[in-house]
CSV table of C-alpha atoms and ligand atoms in Angstrom, one decimal:
chain,number,residue,atom,x,y,z
A,19,MET,CA,0.0,0.0,0.0
A,20,GLY,CA,1.5,3.4,-1.0
A,21,GLU,CA,1.2,6.6,0.8
A,22,PHE,CA,-1.6,8.0,-1.3
A,23,ASP,CA,-3.6,4.7,-1.2
A,24,LEU,CA,-3.2,4.8,2.6
A,25,ILE,CA,-4.6,8.3,2.8
A,26,ALA,CA,-7.5,7.5,0.4
A,27,ARG,CA,-8.4,4.3,2.1
A,28,TYR,CA,-8.2,5.3,5.8
A,29,PHE,CA,-8.5,9.0,6.1
A,30,GLN,CA,-10.4,10.4,3.1
A,31,ARG,CA,-14.1,9.8,3.4
A,32,PRO,CA,-16.0,10.6,0.2
A,33,ASN,CA,-19.4,10.2,1.9
A,34,SER,CA,-18.6,12.0,5.1
A,35,SER,CA,-21.7,13.3,6.7
A,36,VAL,CA,-19.5,16.0,8.3
A,37,LYS,CA,-18.9,19.0,6.0
A,38,ARG,CA,-17.3,21.9,7.9
A,39,ALA,CA,-14.7,22.9,5.3
A,40,VAL,CA,-15.0,24.6,1.9
A,41,LEU,CA,-12.2,22.2,0.7
A,42,GLY,CA,-11.0,19.1,2.5
A,43,ILE,CA,-8.3,16.5,1.7
A,44,GLY,CA,-6.8,16.3,-1.7
A,45,ASP,CA,-5.3,19.7,-2.6
A,46,ASP,CA,-2.3,21.6,-1.4
A,47,CYS,CA,-4.3,23.3,1.3
A,48,ALA,CA,-7.7,22.8,2.9
A,49,LEU,CA,-10.0,25.9,3.0
A,50,LEU,CA,-12.1,27.0,6.0
A,51,GLN,CA,-14.5,29.9,5.7
A,52,PRO,CA,-14.7,31.7,9.1
A,53,GLN,CA,-18.3,32.8,9.8
A,54,ALA,CA,-18.9,36.6,10.2
A,55,GLY,CA,-18.4,37.6,13.9
A,56,MET,CA,-16.5,34.4,14.8
A,57,GLN,CA,-12.9,33.9,15.7
A,58,LEU,CA,-10.9,30.7,14.9
A,59,ALA,CA,-9.5,28.8,18.0
A,60,ILE,CA,-6.5,26.7,17.0
A,61,SER,CA,-4.5,24.2,19.0
A,62,SER,CA,-2.0,21.4,18.3
A,63,ASP,CA,-1.0,18.3,20.4
A,64,MET,CA,1.6,15.7,19.6
A,65,LEU,CA,1.5,12.1,20.9
A,66,LEU,CA,4.7,10.1,20.9
A,67,GLU,CA,4.9,6.4,21.5
A,68,GLY,CA,6.8,5.8,24.8
A,69,ARG,CA,6.2,9.3,26.0
A,70,HIS,CA,2.5,9.8,25.8
A,71,PHE,CA,1.2,6.3,25.3
A,72,LEU,CA,2.4,2.7,25.7
A,73,SER,CA,3.2,0.5,22.7
A,74,THR,CA,0.5,-1.9,23.9
A,75,VAL,CA,-2.4,0.6,23.6
A,76,PRO,CA,-5.1,-0.6,21.2
A,77,PRO,CA,-5.2,1.4,18.0
A,78,PHE,CA,-8.9,2.3,18.3
A,79,THR,CA,-8.4,4.0,21.7
A,80,LEU,CA,-5.2,5.7,20.4
A,81,GLY,CA,-7.2,7.2,17.5
A,82,HIS,CA,-9.8,8.4,20.1
A,83,LYS,CA,-7.2,9.8,22.5
A,84,ALA,CA,-5.2,11.6,19.8
A,85,LEU,CA,-8.3,13.7,18.9
A,86,ALA,CA,-9.7,13.9,22.5
A,87,VAL,CA,-6.6,15.7,23.8
A,88,ASN,CA,-7.0,18.3,21.1
A,89,LEU,CA,-10.8,18.7,21.6
A,90,SER,CA,-10.0,19.2,25.3
A,91,ASP,CA,-8.1,22.4,24.5
A,92,LEU,CA,-11.0,23.7,22.4
A,93,ALA,CA,-13.3,22.9,25.4
A,94,ALA,CA,-11.2,24.9,27.7
A,95,CYS,CA,-11.7,28.0,25.5
A,96,GLY,CA,-15.4,27.4,25.1
A,97,ALA,CA,-14.9,26.8,21.4
A,98,GLN,CA,-17.1,24.8,19.0
A,99,PRO,CA,-15.0,22.2,17.1
A,100,LEU,CA,-14.9,22.6,13.3
A,101,ALA,CA,-12.0,20.6,11.7
A,102,PHE,CA,-8.6,19.1,12.2
A,103,THR,CA,-5.5,18.0,10.4
A,104,LEU,CA,-3.5,14.8,11.1
A,105,ALA,CA,0.3,14.5,10.7
A,106,LEU,CA,1.1,10.9,11.1
A,107,ALA,CA,4.5,9.0,11.2
A,108,LEU,CA,4.1,5.2,11.0
A,109,PRO,CA,6.7,2.5,11.2
A,110,GLN,CA,4.7,0.5,8.6
A,111,ALA,CA,1.3,0.6,6.9
A,112,ASN,CA,-0.5,-2.2,8.8
A,113,PRO,CA,-4.1,-2.4,7.4
A,114,SER,CA,-5.7,-3.7,10.6
A,115,TRP,CA,-3.9,-1.1,12.8
A,116,LEU,CA,-4.9,1.7,10.4
A,117,ALA,CA,-8.5,0.6,10.2
A,118,ALA,CA,-8.9,0.5,14.0
A,119,PHE,CA,-7.0,3.8,14.5
A,120,SER,CA,-9.1,5.6,11.9
A,121,ASP,CA,-12.3,4.1,13.4
A,122,GLY,CA,-11.4,5.4,16.9
A,123,LEU,CA,-10.5,8.8,15.4
A,124,PHE,CA,-13.7,9.2,13.3
A,125,SER,CA,-16.0,7.9,16.0
A,126,LEU,CA,-15.0,10.8,18.2
A,127,ALA,CA,-14.8,13.3,15.3
A,128,ASP,CA,-18.3,12.5,14.2
A,129,LEU,CA,-19.6,12.9,17.7
A,130,HIS,CA,-18.4,16.5,17.7
A,131,ASN,CA,-19.0,17.3,13.9
A,132,CYS,CA,-15.3,17.8,13.5
A,133,GLU,CA,-14.0,17.1,9.9
A,134,LEU,CA,-10.6,15.8,9.0
A,135,ILE,CA,-9.4,18.3,6.3
A,136,GLY,CA,-5.8,17.3,5.7
A,137,GLY,CA,-2.5,16.3,7.1
A,138,ASP,CA,0.8,14.6,6.2
A,139,THR,CA,1.8,10.9,6.2
A,140,THR,CA,5.4,9.6,6.5
A,141,GLN,CA,7.3,6.5,7.5
A,142,GLY,CA,9.0,6.7,10.9
A,143,ALA,CA,8.6,6.1,14.6
A,144,LEU,CA,4.9,6.2,15.6
A,145,ASN,CA,4.0,9.9,16.2
A,146,ILE,CA,0.6,11.5,15.9
A,147,CYS,CA,0.2,15.3,15.6
A,148,ILE,CA,-3.2,16.8,15.3
A,149,THR,CA,-4.0,20.5,14.8
A,150,ILE,CA,-7.6,21.4,15.6
A,151,PHE,CA,-9.7,24.3,14.5
A,152,GLY,CA,-12.7,25.6,16.4
A,153,GLU,CA,-14.7,28.8,16.5
A,154,THR,CA,-16.1,31.2,19.2
A,155,PRO,CA,-18.0,34.4,18.8
A,156,SER,CA,-15.4,37.2,18.7
A,157,GLY,CA,-14.3,38.1,22.2
A,158,GLN,CA,-16.2,35.3,24.0
A,159,SER,CA,-13.4,32.7,24.3
A,160,ILE,CA,-12.8,31.7,27.9
A,161,LEU,CA,-9.1,32.5,28.7
A,162,ARG,CA,-6.7,31.6,31.4
A,163,SER,CA,-6.3,35.2,32.3
A,164,GLY,CA,-9.8,36.2,33.4
A,165,ALA,CA,-10.0,34.9,37.0
A,166,GLN,CA,-11.2,37.4,39.6
A,167,ALA,CA,-10.6,37.4,43.4
A,168,ASP,CA,-13.4,35.6,45.3
A,169,ASP,CA,-14.4,33.5,42.2
A,170,ASP,CA,-15.3,29.9,42.9
A,171,ILE,CA,-13.0,27.3,41.5
A,172,TYR,CA,-14.5,24.2,39.9
A,173,VAL,CA,-13.2,21.0,38.2
A,174,SER,CA,-15.2,18.9,35.8
A,175,GLY,CA,-15.5,15.1,35.9
A,176,ASN,CA,-13.0,12.8,37.4
A,177,LEU,CA,-9.3,13.2,38.4
A,178,GLY,CA,-6.6,10.8,39.3
A,179,ASP,CA,-8.0,7.7,37.6
A,180,ALA,CA,-5.8,7.9,34.6
A,181,ARG,CA,-2.7,8.0,36.8
A,182,LEU,CA,-3.9,5.0,38.8
A,183,ALA,CA,-4.2,3.1,35.4
A,184,LEU,CA,-0.7,4.1,34.4
A,185,GLU,CA,0.7,2.9,37.8
A,186,VAL,CA,-1.1,-0.4,37.3
A,187,PHE,CA,0.5,-0.7,33.9
A,188,ARG,CA,3.8,0.1,35.5
A,189,GLY,CA,3.2,-2.6,38.2
A,190,THR,CA,3.1,-0.2,41.1
A,191,HIS,CA,-0.5,-1.3,42.1
A,192,THR,CA,-2.8,-4.2,41.6
A,193,VAL,CA,-6.6,-3.5,41.3
A,194,SER,CA,-9.7,-5.5,40.9
A,195,PRO,CA,-11.1,-6.1,37.4
A,196,GLU,CA,-14.0,-3.7,38.2
A,197,VAL,CA,-11.6,-0.9,39.2
A,198,TRP,CA,-9.3,-1.7,36.2
A,199,ALA,CA,-12.2,-1.3,33.7
A,200,VAL,CA,-12.9,2.2,35.0
A,201,VAL,CA,-9.4,3.5,35.3
A,202,ARG,CA,-8.2,2.1,32.0
A,203,ASN,CA,-11.1,3.8,30.3
A,204,ARG,CA,-10.2,7.1,31.8
A,205,LEU,CA,-6.6,6.7,30.7
A,206,GLU,CA,-7.3,5.5,27.2
A,207,GLN,CA,-10.6,7.1,26.2
A,208,PRO,CA,-10.9,10.5,28.0
A,209,THR,CA,-14.1,12.5,27.4
A,210,PRO,CA,-13.4,16.0,26.1
A,211,ARG,CA,-15.7,18.4,27.9
A,212,ILE,CA,-16.8,20.3,24.8
A,213,ALA,CA,-20.5,20.7,25.9
A,214,LEU,CA,-19.5,22.1,29.2
A,215,GLY,CA,-17.0,24.6,27.7
A,216,LEU,CA,-19.8,25.9,25.4
A,217,ALA,CA,-22.3,26.1,28.2
A,218,LEU,CA,-19.8,28.1,30.3
A,219,ARG,CA,-19.4,30.9,27.7
A,220,GLY,CA,-20.5,34.1,29.4
A,221,ILE,CA,-20.5,32.5,32.8
A,222,ALA,CA,-16.9,31.4,33.6
A,223,ASN,CA,-14.3,34.0,34.0
A,224,ALA,CA,-11.3,31.7,33.3
A,225,ALA,CA,-10.7,28.1,32.3
A,226,ILE,CA,-7.9,25.7,31.6
A,227,ASP,CA,-7.5,22.1,30.4
A,228,ILE,CA,-5.8,20.2,33.3
A,229,SER,CA,-4.1,17.4,31.4
A,230,ASP,CA,-0.8,18.0,33.2
A,231,GLY,CA,-2.4,17.7,36.7
A,232,LEU,CA,-4.8,20.0,38.5
A,233,LEU,CA,-2.3,21.9,40.7
A,234,GLY,CA,0.2,22.6,38.0
A,235,ASP,CA,-2.3,23.7,35.4
A,236,LEU,CA,-4.4,25.7,37.9
A,237,ALA,CA,-1.1,27.5,38.8
A,238,HIS,CA,-0.8,28.5,35.1
A,239,LEU,CA,-4.3,29.9,35.2
A,240,LEU,CA,-3.7,31.8,38.4
A,241,ARG,CA,-0.4,33.2,37.2
A,242,ALA,CA,-2.0,34.4,33.9
A,243,SER,CA,-4.7,36.1,36.0
A,244,GLY,CA,-2.3,37.5,38.6
A,245,LYS,CA,-4.1,35.8,41.4
A,246,GLY,CA,-3.7,33.0,44.0
A,247,ALA,CA,-6.1,30.4,45.5
A,248,LYS,CA,-7.1,28.2,48.4
A,249,ILE,CA,-8.1,24.7,47.6
A,250,ASN,CA,-10.2,22.4,49.8
A,251,THR,CA,-8.4,19.0,49.4
A,252,ALA,CA,-11.3,17.2,51.0
A,253,ALA,CA,-13.5,18.4,48.1
A,254,VAL,CA,-11.0,17.2,45.5
A,255,LEU,CA,-10.4,13.7,47.0
A,256,PRO,CA,-13.7,12.2,45.9
A,257,CYS,CA,-13.2,13.3,42.3
A,258,MET,CA,-11.4,10.0,41.6
A,259,ALA,CA,-14.1,7.9,39.9
A,260,VAL,CA,-13.0,4.6,41.4
A,261,SER,CA,-13.1,6.0,45.0
A,262,ALA,CA,-16.9,5.4,44.8
A,263,ILE,CA,-16.4,1.7,44.2
A,264,TRP,CA,-13.9,0.8,46.8
A,265,ASP,CA,-14.4,1.0,50.5
A,266,ALA,CA,-11.7,2.4,52.8
A,267,HIS,CA,-10.5,-1.1,53.7
A,268,ALA,CA,-10.2,-2.5,50.2
A,269,ALA,CA,-8.7,0.7,48.6
A,270,PRO,CA,-5.5,-0.3,46.8
A,271,ILE,CA,-3.9,3.1,47.5
A,272,SER,CA,-3.5,5.2,50.7
A,273,PRO,CA,-5.5,8.5,51.1
A,274,ALA,CA,-2.2,10.4,50.7
A,275,GLN,CA,-1.5,8.6,47.4
A,276,GLN,CA,-5.1,9.2,46.3
A,277,LEU,CA,-4.6,12.9,47.0
A,278,GLN,CA,-1.4,13.0,45.0
A,279,TYR,CA,-3.1,11.4,42.0
A,280,VAL,CA,-6.1,13.7,42.0
A,281,LEU,CA,-4.0,16.9,42.5
A,282,ALA,CA,-1.1,16.0,40.3
A,283,GLY,CA,-1.6,12.7,38.5
A,284,GLY,CA,-1.8,14.0,35.0
A,285,ASP,CA,-3.6,12.8,31.8
A,286,ASP,CA,-6.9,14.0,33.1
A,287,TYR,CA,-8.6,15.8,30.2
A,288,GLU,CA,-10.9,17.8,32.4
A,289,LEU,CA,-11.5,21.5,32.9
A,290,ALA,CA,-10.6,23.7,35.8
A,291,PHE,CA,-12.6,27.0,35.7
A,292,THR,CA,-13.5,29.9,37.8
A,293,ALA,CA,-16.8,31.8,38.1
A,294,PRO,CA,-18.2,34.6,40.3
A,295,VAL,CA,-20.2,33.4,43.4
A,296,ARG,CA,-23.3,35.1,42.0
A,297,GLU,CA,-23.2,32.6,39.0
A,298,ARG,CA,-23.4,29.5,41.1
A,299,GLU,CA,-26.9,28.7,39.8
A,300,ALA,CA,-25.9,29.4,36.2
A,301,VAL,CA,-22.8,27.1,36.6
A,302,ALA,CA,-25.0,24.3,38.1
A,303,LEU,CA,-27.3,24.7,35.1
A,304,ALA,CA,-24.5,24.6,32.6
A,305,ALA,CA,-23.2,21.4,34.2
A,306,GLN,CA,-26.7,19.9,34.1
A,307,GLN,CA,-27.4,20.9,30.5
A,308,SER,CA,-24.0,19.5,29.4
A,309,ASN,CA,-24.5,16.4,31.4
A,310,THR,CA,-21.1,16.9,33.0
A,311,PRO,CA,-20.4,16.4,36.7
A,312,ILE,CA,-18.6,19.3,38.3
A,313,THR,CA,-17.1,19.9,41.8
A,314,ARG,CA,-16.5,23.2,43.6
A,315,ILE,CA,-13.0,22.9,45.1
A,316,GLY,CA,-11.9,26.3,46.2
A,317,THR,CA,-11.7,30.1,45.9
A,318,VAL,CA,-9.6,32.5,43.9
A,319,GLN,CA,-7.7,34.9,46.1
A,320,ALA,CA,-6.0,38.3,45.4
A,321,GLU,CA,-2.8,37.1,47.1
A,322,ALA,CA,-0.5,35.0,44.9
A,323,GLY,CA,0.2,31.4,45.9
A,324,MET,CA,-1.6,28.1,46.2
A,325,ARG,CA,-2.9,27.3,49.7
A,326,LEU,CA,-4.1,23.7,50.3
A,327,LEU,CA,-6.5,23.2,53.2
A,328,ASP,CA,-7.2,19.8,54.9
A,329,ALA,CA,-10.6,18.5,55.9
A,330,SER,CA,-10.7,20.7,59.0
A,331,GLY,CA,-9.8,23.8,57.0
A,332,SER,CA,-6.2,24.0,58.3
A,333,PRO,CA,-3.3,24.8,55.9
A,334,MET,CA,-1.5,21.7,54.5
A,335,PRO,CA,2.1,21.7,53.5
A,336,HIS,CA,2.7,20.8,49.8
A,337,ASN,CA,4.6,17.7,50.9
A,338,PHE,CA,4.1,15.4,47.9
A,339,ALA,CA,7.2,14.8,45.8
A,340,SER,CA,5.6,15.6,42.4
A,341,PHE,CA,4.2,18.9,43.7
A,342,ASP,CA,7.6,20.6,43.3
A,343,HIS,CA,7.5,19.7,39.6
A,344,PHE,CA,3.9,20.6,39.0
A,345,ALA,CA,3.4,23.6,41.3
A,346,PRO,CA,6.0,26.2,40.6
A,347,ALA,CA,6.0,29.2,42.9
A,348,LEU,CA,3.3,31.7,41.9
B,26,LIG,P1,1.7,17.7,0.3
B,26,LIG,O1,2.2,17.5,-1.1
B,26,LIG,O2,1.1,19.1,0.5
B,26,LIG,O3,2.6,17.2,1.4
B,26,LIG,P2,0.5,15.2,0.4
B,26,LIG,O4,0.7,14.8,-1.0
B,26,LIG,O5,1.3,14.8,1.5
B,26,LIG,O6,0.4,16.8,0.4
B,26,LIG,O7,-1.0,14.9,0.8
B,26,LIG,C1,-2.1,14.8,-0.2
B,26,LIG,C2,-3.4,15.2,0.5
B,26,LIG,O8,-3.7,14.3,1.5
B,26,LIG,C3,-3.3,16.6,1.1
B,26,LIG,O9,-4.6,17.2,0.9
B,26,LIG,C4,-3.1,16.3,2.6
B,26,LIG,O10,-3.6,17.3,3.4
B,26,LIG,C5,-3.8,15.0,2.7
B,26,LIG,N1,-3.2,14.1,3.8
B,26,LIG,C6,-2.0,13.6,3.9
B,26,LIG,N2,-1.8,12.9,4.9
B,26,LIG,C7,-3.0,12.9,5.6
B,26,LIG,C8,-3.5,12.3,6.8
B,26,LIG,N3,-2.8,11.5,7.5
B,26,LIG,N4,-4.8,12.5,7.1
B,26,LIG,C9,-5.6,13.3,6.3
B,26,LIG,N5,-5.2,13.9,5.2
B,26,LIG,C10,-3.9,13.7,4.8
B,27,LIG,MG1,2.9,15.5,2.5
């Protein structure tokens, strides 16, 4: 199978129901027509074998995840997905691998009406780079820099499960089949929070995708906004999806470890966002309308720095090893 056969067979869809571009695959450039009054939101993410995924990952879930991590960036800006390009380096053209990979990719793309409009294909070590295009009404993107003192801080969905799955792969922990099914799904098939991002337009003051870990990414948002925060760790702890299915005795990890995974585990394609206290009802409605669980975890403060509070409200030292790496001084 040659390069152009490969593109035609696995990535060009003549009968695609999705038609967001003026011109898609097949010419030197694709053409997008921005709508009047809209801005394009553009983001790229690269996935490298060994660094971002294990060689054992099923190709269907890899296709899903490659697009999901990009969609998550659009979600954080409150952008509506339009189209994406795919730059792919492959060691060899394996038909069953390509079929499963493109299935995973297009299943998620179709769910979000996001059209594959071009890319590049080359032989080499497995490397997947997607650039995604979305749109927002001019001036309505949700940025990192908009947080105000006294805003509530929220996170979407579940945190820490992907890290637990990674540690199980690494052999650090052993979990029951029931727990494994949940955490593996969170690692391999994250849910980009597009609907929540759209629903938060005009309500949230600031948002960020927390794929590098909650504390580290929230620190980026706070720095961009010139603010600090206090975080109630007791509110964050139950964000781990599997904490609901193990009781305290059967938990395969200690509470301290669980806290580390939810605060700084990484690979959680969730949103952290801030909104004024007076918008609590609107935030709850946005979560409900977008069918996305959210948790209120803290408050933005005028004074720089990240203050962690324990269950009794007392300050907690940042005494986890990875926090140094993920939570630089504000
Ligand atoms: P170029 O000469 O500009 O490098 P190519 O000959 O590599 O273009 O690609 C031919 C067409 O196929 C272009 O429209 C390109 O955008 C598209 N394309 C190449 N690889 C991919 C891919 N992996 N997925 C989608 N479209 C692709
Ligand atoms: Mg090319």
